[in-house]
Coordinates of C-alpha atoms and ligand atoms in Angstrom, one line a residue:
M1 CA 19.9 -20.6 -10.9
P2 CA 22.1 -19.3 -8.1
H3 CA 21.7 -15.7 -7.3
P4 CA 24.8 -13.6 -8.0
A5 CA 24.6 -11.7 -4.7
A6 CA 23.8 -14.9 -2.7
G7 CA 26.9 -14.4 -0.5
H8 CA 25.5 -11.8 1.9
L9 CA 21.9 -13.0 1.9
H10 CA 20.2 -14.5 4.9
S11 CA 18.9 -18.0 4.3
I12 CA 15.7 -19.2 5.9
P13 CA 15.6 -22.3 8.1
R14 CA 14.6 -25.5 6.3
E15 CA 13.1 -27.2 9.3
I16 CA 9.5 -26.2 10.0
D17 CA 7.8 -27.2 13.2
D18 CA 4.1 -27.5 12.1
R19 CA 2.9 -27.4 15.7
E20 CA 4.4 -24.0 16.0
L21 CA 2.6 -22.9 12.9
S22 CA -0.7 -24.7 13.6
K23 CA -1.2 -22.7 16.8
Y24 CA -2.3 -19.9 14.6
V25 CA -5.2 -22.1 13.1
R26 CA -8.3 -22.3 15.2
F27 CA -11.3 -24.4 14.5
D28 CA -14.3 -23.2 16.7
P29 CA -17.4 -24.9 15.3
D30 CA -19.4 -23.7 18.3
S31 CA -19.0 -20.1 17.3
G32 CA -19.2 -21.0 13.6
Q33 CA -15.7 -19.6 12.9
I34 CA -12.4 -20.8 11.6
T35 CA -9.5 -18.4 12.0
V36 CA -6.0 -18.2 10.7
L37 CA -3.9 -15.6 12.4
D38 CA -7.2 -14.0 13.8
Q39 CA -8.7 -13.6 10.4
R40 CA -11.9 -15.4 9.6
M41 CA -11.5 -18.2 7.0
L42 CA -14.1 -20.2 5.1
L43 CA -13.5 -23.8 4.2
I44 CA -15.1 -23.3 0.8
H45 CA -15.5 -26.1 -1.8
G46 CA -12.6 -25.9 -4.3
F47 CA -15.1 -26.6 -7.2
T48 CA -17.2 -23.6 -6.1
L49 CA -14.2 -21.1 -6.4
A50 CA -13.3 -22.9 -9.6
A51 CA -16.8 -22.3 -10.9
L52 CA -16.6 -18.6 -9.9
R53 CA -13.3 -18.2 -11.6
R54 CA -14.6 -19.7 -14.7
E55 CA -17.7 -17.5 -14.8
L56 CA -15.6 -14.5 -14.3
I57 CA -13.3 -15.4 -17.2
E58 CA -16.3 -15.9 -19.4
R59 CA -17.9 -12.6 -18.4
L60 CA -14.9 -10.3 -17.9
G61 CA -12.3 -12.0 -20.1
V62 CA -9.0 -13.6 -19.2
E63 CA -7.0 -10.5 -18.6
A64 CA -9.4 -8.8 -16.3
T65 CA -10.0 -12.0 -14.3
R66 CA -6.3 -12.5 -14.0
E67 CA -5.8 -9.0 -12.6
L68 CA -8.7 -9.5 -10.2
F69 CA -7.3 -12.9 -8.9
T70 CA -3.8 -11.6 -8.6
R71 CA -4.9 -8.6 -6.7
L72 CA -7.0 -10.7 -4.4
G73 CA -4.0 -13.0 -3.8
Y74 CA -1.7 -10.0 -3.2
Q75 CA -4.1 -8.8 -0.5
Q76 CA -4.3 -12.2 1.2
G77 CA -0.5 -12.5 1.1
M78 CA 0.2 -9.1 2.5
E79 CA -2.3 -9.6 5.3
D80 CA -1.0 -13.0 6.2
A81 CA 2.6 -11.7 6.2
R82 CA 1.8 -8.8 8.4
R83 CA 0.0 -10.8 11.0
L84 CA 2.4 -13.7 10.9
N85 CA 5.4 -11.5 11.2
A86 CA 3.8 -9.5 14.1
A87 CA 2.9 -12.9 15.8
E88 CA 6.4 -14.0 15.4
G89 CA 7.8 -10.9 17.0
G90 CA 9.2 -9.5 13.8
D91 CA 11.5 -12.5 13.1
L92 CA 11.7 -12.3 9.4
K93 CA 13.6 -15.6 9.0
R94 CA 10.9 -17.5 10.7
T95 CA 8.1 -15.6 8.9
F96 CA 9.7 -16.3 5.5
A97 CA 10.2 -19.9 6.5
Y98 CA 6.5 -20.3 7.6
G99 CA 5.1 -18.5 4.5
P100 CA 5.2 -21.4 2.1
R101 CA 4.1 -23.8 4.7
L102 CA 1.1 -21.7 5.6
R103 CA 0.0 -21.7 2.0
E104 CA 0.2 -25.5 2.0
M105 CA -1.9 -25.6 5.1
Q106 CA -4.4 -23.4 3.3
G107 CA -4.6 -26.2 0.6
F108 CA -3.5 -24.3 -2.4
V109 CA -0.1 -25.9 -3.2
R110 CA 2.8 -28.0 -2.4
N111 CA 6.0 -25.9 -2.3
Q112 CA 9.4 -27.4 -3.1
A113 CA 12.4 -25.1 -2.9
V114 CA 14.9 -25.1 -5.9
D115 CA 16.6 -22.3 -4.0
Q116 CA 15.3 -21.5 -0.6
I117 CA 14.4 -17.8 -0.1
Q118 CA 17.4 -15.7 0.6
F119 CA 17.1 -12.0 1.6
N120 CA 18.7 -9.0 3.0
Q121 CA 16.4 -6.4 4.2
E122 CA 19.1 -3.8 4.6
T123 CA 20.0 -3.9 1.1
G124 CA 16.7 -5.1 -0.3
D125 CA 18.2 -8.0 -2.1
F126 CA 15.9 -11.0 -2.4
W127 CA 16.0 -14.3 -4.3
G128 CA 13.7 -17.4 -4.3
D129 CA 13.1 -20.2 -6.6
Y130 CA 10.4 -22.7 -6.0
Y131 CA 8.5 -25.6 -7.6
W132 CA 4.7 -25.6 -7.1
E133 CA 3.3 -29.0 -7.2
S134 CA -0.4 -29.8 -7.3
S135 CA -1.4 -26.2 -7.6
W136 CA -5.1 -25.7 -7.2
E137 CA -5.2 -23.0 -9.8
A138 CA -3.2 -24.7 -12.5
D139 CA -5.2 -27.9 -12.1
I140 CA -8.6 -26.3 -12.5
H141 CA -7.5 -23.9 -15.3
R142 CA -6.1 -26.9 -17.3
A143 CA -9.3 -28.9 -16.6
Q144 CA -11.5 -26.1 -17.7
F145 CA -9.6 -24.5 -20.5
G146 CA -7.1 -27.1 -21.7
V147 CA -3.4 -26.2 -22.2
S148 CA -3.0 -22.5 -22.3
G149 CA -0.3 -20.2 -23.7
A150 CA 0.3 -18.3 -20.4
P151 CA 0.7 -19.2 -16.7
A152 CA -2.5 -19.5 -14.7
C153 CA -1.6 -19.5 -11.0
W154 CA -2.7 -15.9 -10.7
M155 CA -3.9 -15.9 -7.1
M156 CA -0.9 -17.8 -5.9
V157 CA 1.6 -15.5 -7.7
G158 CA -0.3 -12.5 -6.2
Y159 CA -0.2 -14.1 -2.8
A160 CA 3.6 -14.8 -2.9
T161 CA 4.2 -11.1 -4.2
G162 CA 2.0 -9.6 -1.5
F163 CA 3.6 -11.8 1.2
T164 CA 7.3 -10.9 0.3
T165 CA 6.5 -7.3 -0.6
A166 CA 5.0 -6.8 3.0
L167 CA 8.0 -8.3 4.6
M168 CA 10.7 -6.5 2.5
G169 CA 8.9 -3.3 2.5
R170 CA 9.5 -2.9 -1.3
P171 CA 8.0 -4.7 -4.2
I172 CA 9.2 -8.2 -4.7
L173 CA 7.7 -9.8 -7.8
W174 CA 7.2 -13.5 -8.2
R175 CA 6.9 -14.8 -11.8
E176 CA 5.8 -18.2 -13.0
V177 CA 8.4 -19.4 -15.4
E178 CA 6.7 -22.8 -15.9
C179 CA 3.1 -23.7 -15.3
V180 CA 1.1 -26.9 -15.5
A181 CA -1.6 -25.0 -17.3
M182 CA 0.9 -24.5 -20.0
G183 CA 1.7 -28.2 -20.2
H184 CA 4.7 -28.3 -17.9
A185 CA 5.1 -31.1 -15.4
R186 CA 5.0 -28.7 -12.5
C187 CA 4.8 -24.9 -11.9
R188 CA 8.0 -23.0 -11.1
V189 CA 8.1 -19.5 -9.7
V190 CA 11.1 -17.1 -9.1
G191 CA 10.9 -14.1 -6.8
Q192 CA 13.1 -11.0 -7.1
P193 CA 13.0 -7.3 -6.5
L194 CA 10.8 -5.6 -9.0
E195 CA 13.6 -3.5 -10.7
E196 CA 15.6 -6.6 -11.4
C197 CA 12.8 -8.0 -13.5
D198 CA 13.3 -7.1 -17.2
D199 CA 9.6 -7.6 -18.0
A200 CA 8.3 -6.2 -14.8
E201 CA 5.7 -4.1 -16.6
A202 CA 3.8 -7.0 -18.0
H203 CA 3.7 -8.8 -14.6
L204 CA 2.9 -5.7 -12.7
S205 CA 0.0 -4.7 -14.8
F206 CA -2.5 -6.0 -12.2
L207 CA -1.2 -3.5 -9.6
Q208 CA -1.3 -0.5 -11.9
V209 CA -4.9 0.2 -12.8
E210 CA -4.2 -1.2 -16.2
D211 CA -7.8 -2.0 -17.0
F212 CA -8.5 1.7 -16.1
I213 CA -6.8 2.7 -19.3
A214 CA -7.1 -0.4 -21.3
T215 CA -10.9 -0.3 -21.3
P216 CA -11.2 2.7 -23.5
R217 CA -8.2 1.7 -25.5
R218 CA -9.8 -1.6 -26.4
R219 CA -13.1 0.1 -27.2
A220 CA -12.0 3.1 -29.0
T221 CA -10.2 2.9 -32.2
R222 CA -10.6 6.6 -33.2
P223 CA -7.2 8.2 -33.3
A224 CA -8.7 11.5 -31.8
R225 CA -8.7 9.5 -28.6
A226 CA -5.0 9.4 -28.4
T227 CA -4.6 12.7 -26.5
G228 CA -7.0 11.8 -23.9
Q229 CA -5.4 8.5 -23.4
E230 CA -2.0 10.1 -23.2
E231 CA -3.4 12.4 -20.6
A232 CA -4.8 9.5 -18.7
A233 CA -1.7 7.5 -19.0
R234 CA 0.3 10.6 -17.6
Q235 CA -2.0 10.9 -14.6
L236 CA -2.3 7.2 -14.0
P237 CA 1.3 6.4 -12.7
D238 CA 0.3 7.7 -9.3
L239 CA -3.0 5.9 -9.4
I240 CA -1.6 2.7 -8.2
G241 CA -2.9 0.3 -5.8
A242 CA -3.8 -3.3 -5.0
S243 CA -6.0 -2.4 -2.0
N244 CA -9.7 -3.0 -2.0
S245 CA -10.5 0.6 -1.2
F246 CA -8.4 2.0 -4.0
N247 CA -9.8 -0.5 -6.5
E248 CA -13.4 0.5 -5.4
V249 CA -12.6 4.0 -6.3
A250 CA -11.0 3.0 -9.7
Y251 CA -14.2 1.0 -10.4
L252 CA -16.5 3.9 -9.7
I253 CA -14.4 6.3 -11.8
K254 CA -14.4 3.9 -14.6
R255 CA -18.2 3.5 -14.4
V256 CA -19.0 7.1 -14.3
A257 CA -16.5 8.4 -16.8
P258 CA -18.3 7.7 -20.0
T259 CA -21.5 9.6 -18.7
D260 CA -22.0 13.3 -18.3
A261 CA -22.9 12.9 -14.6
T262 CA -21.6 15.5 -12.2
V263 CA -19.1 13.9 -9.8
L264 CA -18.3 14.9 -6.4
L265 CA -14.9 13.7 -5.1
T266 CA -14.4 13.8 -1.4
G267 CA -11.3 12.9 0.7
E268 CA -8.6 14.5 2.7
S269 CA -6.1 16.8 1.3
G270 CA -3.4 15.0 -0.8
V271 CA -5.4 11.9 -1.6
G272 CA -5.2 12.7 -5.4
K273 CA -8.5 14.2 -6.1
E274 CA -7.2 16.3 -8.9
R275 CA -5.4 13.3 -10.5
F276 CA -8.7 11.2 -10.3
S277 CA -10.5 14.1 -11.9
K278 CA -8.1 14.4 -14.9
A279 CA -8.2 10.6 -15.3
L280 CA -12.0 10.8 -15.2
H281 CA -12.0 13.5 -17.9
A282 CA -9.5 11.6 -20.0
L283 CA -11.6 8.4 -19.9
G284 CA -14.7 10.2 -21.0
P285 CA -16.2 11.3 -24.2
R286 CA -14.9 14.8 -23.6
A287 CA -11.2 13.8 -23.5
E288 CA -10.2 15.8 -26.5
R289 CA -11.9 19.0 -25.2
P290 CA -10.4 21.2 -22.5
F291 CA -9.9 20.2 -18.9
I292 CA -10.0 23.4 -16.8
S293 CA -9.5 23.5 -13.1
I294 CA -10.0 26.1 -10.4
N295 CA -9.1 26.0 -6.7
C296 CA -12.0 28.0 -5.1
A297 CA -10.0 28.4 -2.0
A298 CA -7.1 30.1 -3.8
I299 CA -9.1 33.0 -5.2
P300 CA -10.2 36.1 -3.3
H301 CA -13.8 36.1 -2.6
D302 CA -14.6 39.3 -4.5
L303 CA -12.8 37.9 -7.7
V304 CA -14.1 34.5 -7.8
E305 CA -17.3 35.2 -9.8
A306 CA -15.3 37.1 -12.5
E307 CA -12.8 34.2 -12.6
L308 CA -15.5 31.5 -12.9
F309 CA -18.1 33.2 -15.1
G310 CA -16.0 35.8 -17.0
V311 CA -16.2 39.6 -17.0
E312 CA -17.4 42.4 -19.4
K313 CA -15.4 45.4 -19.9
G314 CA -16.4 48.1 -17.4
A315 CA -18.2 45.8 -15.0
F316 CA -16.1 47.1 -12.2
T317 CA -13.0 49.3 -11.6
G318 CA -10.1 47.5 -13.2
A319 CA -12.2 45.5 -15.6
T320 CA -10.7 47.2 -18.7
V321 CA -11.1 44.3 -21.1
S322 CA -13.8 41.7 -21.5
R323 CA -12.6 38.2 -20.8
P324 CA -14.1 34.7 -20.5
G325 CA -14.2 32.9 -17.3
R326 CA -13.2 29.3 -16.7
F327 CA -16.6 28.1 -17.5
E328 CA -16.4 29.4 -21.0
R329 CA -12.9 28.1 -21.4
A330 CA -14.0 24.7 -20.4
S331 CA -16.7 24.7 -23.0
G332 CA -17.4 21.3 -24.4
G333 CA -14.9 19.8 -21.8
T334 CA -14.7 19.4 -18.1
L335 CA -14.5 22.0 -15.3
F336 CA -12.8 20.8 -12.1
L337 CA -14.0 22.9 -9.1
D338 CA -11.6 22.1 -6.3
E339 CA -12.2 23.1 -2.7
I340 CA -15.9 23.7 -3.6
S341 CA -16.8 24.4 0.0
S342 CA -14.7 27.6 -0.1
L343 CA -17.0 29.1 -2.7
P344 CA -18.6 32.2 -1.2
L345 CA -22.4 32.0 -0.9
H346 CA -23.2 34.5 -3.5
A347 CA -21.1 32.6 -6.0
Q348 CA -22.7 29.4 -4.9
G349 CA -26.1 30.9 -5.8
K350 CA -24.9 32.0 -9.3
L351 CA -23.2 28.7 -9.9
L352 CA -26.5 26.9 -9.0
R353 CA -28.6 29.0 -11.3
M354 CA -26.1 28.4 -14.1
L355 CA -26.1 24.7 -13.6
Q356 CA -30.0 24.6 -13.6
E357 CA -30.4 26.7 -16.7
G358 CA -27.4 25.7 -18.7
E359 CA -26.3 29.2 -19.5
L360 CA -24.3 31.9 -17.9
E361 CA -24.0 35.6 -17.7
R362 CA -20.5 37.2 -17.4
V363 CA -20.2 39.7 -14.6
G364 CA -21.5 43.0 -15.8
D365 CA -23.1 41.5 -18.9
T366 CA -26.7 41.0 -19.9
Q367 CA -26.0 38.7 -22.7
V368 CA -26.7 35.0 -21.9
R369 CA -24.3 32.4 -23.2
P370 CA -25.2 28.7 -23.4
I371 CA -22.7 26.4 -21.7
D372 CA -21.9 22.8 -22.2
V373 CA -19.5 21.7 -19.4
R374 CA -19.1 18.7 -17.3
I375 CA -18.7 19.4 -13.6
I376 CA -16.3 17.6 -11.3
A377 CA -16.3 19.1 -7.8
A378 CA -14.0 18.2 -4.9
T379 CA -13.8 19.0 -1.2
N380 CA -11.8 17.9 1.8
R381 CA -14.7 19.0 4.1
D382 CA -18.0 17.3 4.9
L383 CA -20.3 19.2 2.7
R384 CA -23.3 18.0 4.7
S385 CA -22.0 19.7 7.9
E386 CA -21.1 22.7 5.9
V387 CA -24.8 22.8 4.9
E388 CA -25.9 22.4 8.4
A389 CA -23.6 25.2 9.6
G390 CA -25.1 27.4 6.9
R391 CA -21.9 27.9 5.0
F392 CA -23.0 25.8 2.0
R393 CA -26.3 26.0 0.1
E394 CA -28.3 22.8 0.4
D395 CA -29.8 23.0 -3.1
L396 CA -26.3 23.3 -4.6
F397 CA -25.2 20.4 -2.5
F398 CA -27.8 18.2 -4.0
R399 CA -27.1 19.5 -7.4
L400 CA -23.4 18.4 -7.0
N401 CA -23.9 15.1 -5.1
V402 CA -25.1 13.2 -8.0
F403 CA -22.3 10.7 -8.0
P404 CA -20.1 11.0 -4.9
V405 CA -16.8 9.2 -4.8
K406 CA -14.9 9.1 -1.5
I407 CA -11.2 8.6 -2.0
P408 CA -9.6 6.8 0.9
P409 CA -6.8 8.3 2.9
L410 CA -3.4 6.6 2.6
R411 CA -3.5 5.2 6.1
E412 CA -6.5 3.1 5.1
R413 CA -4.7 1.6 2.2
R414 CA -1.2 1.0 3.7
E415 CA -0.6 -2.1 1.6
D416 CA -0.2 0.3 -1.5
I417 CA 2.7 2.2 0.2
P418 CA 5.5 -0.1 -1.1
L419 CA 4.1 0.3 -4.7
L420 CA 3.8 4.0 -4.4
V421 CA 7.2 4.4 -2.8
D422 CA 8.7 2.4 -5.7
T423 CA 7.1 4.5 -8.2
F424 CA 8.2 7.8 -6.6
V425 CA 11.8 6.6 -6.0
K426 CA 12.1 5.7 -9.6
R427 CA 10.6 8.9 -10.7
Y428 CA 12.9 11.1 -8.6
A429 CA 16.0 9.0 -9.1
T430 CA 15.6 9.4 -12.8
R431 CA 14.8 13.1 -12.5
F432 CA 17.8 13.8 -10.3
G433 CA 20.2 11.4 -12.1
K434 CA 20.7 9.3 -9.1
N435 CA 21.0 5.6 -8.5
I436 CA 19.1 4.6 -5.3
A437 CA 19.5 1.1 -4.1
G438 CA 16.2 1.0 -2.1
L439 CA 15.1 1.6 1.3
S440 CA 16.6 0.5 4.6
R441 CA 14.5 -1.8 6.8
N442 CA 14.1 1.0 9.4
A443 CA 12.9 3.4 6.8
S444 CA 10.3 1.0 5.5
E445 CA 9.1 0.4 9.0
K446 CA 8.6 4.2 9.6
L447 CA 6.8 4.5 6.4
W448 CA 4.4 1.7 7.5
A449 CA 3.9 3.3 10.9
Y450 CA 3.4 6.9 9.9
D451 CA 0.0 8.2 9.9
W452 CA 0.2 10.1 6.6
P453 CA -2.0 13.1 7.4
G454 CA -0.9 14.7 4.1
N455 CA -1.6 11.4 2.2
I456 CA -0.1 10.6 -1.2
R457 CA 1.1 14.2 -1.8
E458 CA 3.1 14.0 1.5
L459 CA 4.5 10.6 0.6
E460 CA 5.7 11.9 -2.7
N461 CA 7.3 14.9 -1.2
I462 CA 9.0 12.9 1.5
I463 CA 10.4 10.5 -1.2
E464 CA 11.6 13.4 -3.4
R465 CA 13.4 14.9 -0.5
A466 CA 14.8 11.6 0.6
V467 CA 16.2 10.9 -3.0
I468 CA 17.9 14.3 -2.9
L469 CA 19.4 13.6 0.5
A470 CA 20.4 9.9 -0.1
E471 CA 24.0 9.1 -1.2
N472 CA 24.3 8.1 -4.9
D473 CA 24.3 4.3 -5.1
G474 CA 23.2 4.2 -1.4
S475 CA 19.8 3.5 0.1
I476 CA 17.3 5.7 1.8
D477 CA 17.3 5.7 5.5
V478 CA 15.0 7.2 8.1
E479 CA 17.0 10.4 8.4
H480 CA 16.5 11.1 4.7
L481 CA 12.7 10.6 5.0
F482 CA 11.7 12.6 8.1
S483 CA 14.3 15.3 7.8
G484 CA 11.9 18.3 7.7
G485 CA 11.8 18.6 11.5
E486 CA 8.0 18.6 11.5
E487 CA 7.6 14.8 11.4
V488 CA 7.7 12.4 14.4
P489 CA 6.6 9.0 13.1
L490 CA 5.5 6.8 15.9
T491 CA 7.0 3.4 15.4
L492 CA 4.9 0.4 16.3
P493 CA 6.4 -2.3 18.5
S494 CA 6.6 -4.8 15.8
P495 CA 7.7 -4.0 12.2
I496 CA 4.2 -4.7 10.9
P497 CA 1.1 -3.7 12.9
A498 CA -0.9 -6.9 13.7
D499 CA -4.2 -5.3 13.9
A500 CA -3.6 -2.7 11.2
R501 CA -6.5 -4.0 9.2
S502 CA -9.1 -5.8 11.2
E503 CA -12.6 -6.7 9.8
A504 CA -14.0 -3.3 10.8
P505 CA -12.4 -0.2 9.3
L506 CA -10.3 1.5 12.0
R507 CA -10.7 5.1 13.0
P508 CA -7.9 7.1 11.4
G509 CA -4.9 6.7 13.6
A510 CA -6.5 4.2 15.9
E511 CA -3.9 1.6 15.1
I512 CA -1.4 3.4 17.0
P513 CA -2.3 2.8 20.8
I514 CA -2.2 5.9 22.7
Q515 CA -0.2 4.5 25.5
H516 CA 2.4 3.5 23.0
A517 CA 2.5 6.9 21.4
I518 CA 3.0 8.5 24.9
D519 CA 5.8 6.0 25.7
R520 CA 7.5 7.1 22.5
L521 CA 7.2 10.7 23.1
L522 CA 8.7 10.3 26.7
D523 CA 11.5 8.0 25.1
A524 CA 12.3 10.8 22.7
Q525 CA 12.7 13.1 25.8
L526 CA 10.1 15.5 24.5
S527 CA 8.9 18.1 26.9
L528 CA 5.3 18.8 27.4
E529 CA 5.6 22.0 25.5
E530 CA 7.2 20.3 22.5
A531 CA 4.5 17.6 22.5
E532 CA 1.9 20.3 22.5
G533 CA 3.7 22.1 19.7
L534 CA 3.7 18.8 17.7
M535 CA 0.0 18.4 18.1
I536 CA -0.6 21.9 17.0
T537 CA 1.6 21.7 14.0
T538 CA 0.2 18.3 12.9
A539 CA -3.4 19.6 13.3
L540 CA -2.6 22.7 11.1
R541 CA -1.0 20.5 8.6
R542 CA -4.0 18.1 8.5
T543 CA -6.3 21.0 7.9
E544 CA -3.9 22.9 5.6
G545 CA -3.5 25.7 7.9
N546 CA -7.2 26.2 8.6
L547 CA -7.1 27.5 12.1
S548 CA -10.9 26.9 12.9
A549 CA -10.8 23.3 11.6
A550 CA -7.5 22.7 13.6
A551 CA -9.0 24.1 16.7
R552 CA -11.9 21.7 16.3
L553 CA -9.5 18.7 16.1
L554 CA -7.7 19.9 19.3
K555 CA -11.0 20.6 21.0
L556 CA -10.1 24.1 21.5
R557 CA -11.8 27.4 20.6
R558 CA -10.3 29.2 17.7
G559 CA -9.1 32.0 19.8
Q560 CA -7.3 29.7 22.2
L561 CA -5.5 28.0 19.3
Q562 CA -4.6 31.5 17.7
Y563 CA -3.1 32.4 21.1
R564 CA -1.0 29.2 21.4
V565 CA 0.2 29.7 17.7
D566 CA 1.1 33.3 18.3
K567 CA 2.9 32.6 21.5
R568 CA 4.9 29.8 19.8
G569 CA 5.7 31.9 16.8
A570 CA 6.9 34.7 19.0
E571 CA 9.2 32.3 20.8
G572 CA 10.5 31.1 17.5
S573 CA 9.8 27.5 18.4
E574 CA 7.9 26.7 15.3
G575 CA 10.3 27.7 12.6
R576 CA 8.3 26.1 9.7
Ligands
LIG601 ZN1 1.1 -22.6 -12.4

């Protein structure tokens, strides 16, 4: 099966020096630790993992277990690739050559190339074709379940996909075309870019939160569910992730959706709180009823009560007609209160009373109306400190904090970036009628290294802009990505940060060493004043223009920051 574009692809070296690779493996019984590429490893009994796999299949079903194992493999592969490539100084040929051997050293399989891996990171082309012999997963699957109708090397396929996706910076999918578990003499896998796979959806389901929508679909047969499901499906394309932190959120959302519990979504701006809330609504029993949202920060303080609770004619000057508020419009459904911390104190009091009593009064009305609304609230501030500062009612906080879900920022789930980029590139290429070949190597590296203060929303905006700017039939390069003038991605020394995900979660941005950042700024010949300007604009962007919050980030008083912003504005140096 030679690849049509094989001519301009790099081939990996055939000869592997195991001594070179084995230096990354350390046995240190005195400390009770085995490490591979500085990650703690466990020499676990194969039959134990086999028993766990079997029990999961019995309890969760084959599909859910397949998704889980594929995802676990994806994470392992991605982590190994990033660490190995960093250790090899960014030499992709060597990293690709060592990858299959590393898996052999871990005891999972014996690789035999039909076609060695060939790749070109500039064009995104990739091709690989391997036999897998004595695959651990195929052997135990066949022993436990007999010959099956589908391939069974889930964790292994996930590993290969994660490994190559990390190195190529775009989704590379490995598919099993033959498997010992299906009765073949040996397993065989081919790897190629996602968009070249005709049946990609089926293989990619483990990365989308397929189970997220599949659960209610399997359970519910009522046709009335269809609208809710369509809505969920519409929201879900962006809810993609193979990272642990993302899947924890997906798990919590699925668990709480069928209940009526109040949910409090927290997380930075742009992490997708509204999308998660719509998915939550669509997966729950109120799916066919309205989903109404209100951004408490976007409505003037003196109008917010009328907007939320409705108003009776003559209640105040200008109230010439009676109209229902968002609560009444959400009746039977879900009300999403975004930026809840911006709700003024008097409205907080009224909201609390209403939640306690289950009935509301319109502004200027004496009539009491029963309400039946599920509440989802969201905030990008820490509500506890808002309570301490006297800006948020403690009793309302406890009323809302029934089921808190923290959505991680994008920089803490970087392994999802290639998947999200792929989704957004497809979306905007279709929308603008363009053919985009992919991302250049440099562009992928910048996306890895960037800190993503604006999270997924920022990523989507950047990709939309890049698709517009890129040549038709061309690929996306760095200048297309960070063309707004406001971004200065700090590139890491190696293509992939070696310590980007250690055992302990890193402080946001901590993976970029300060000294390196400073070197970069100097290399870019930035003046001290420009560097200050960048810090200020970045702080303002992170806090969505909230001057007080930005001042706290910069360890300035609000007035000091105001002065600097005004001064810069007057000089026209911050023309955003
Ligand atoms: Zn197999």
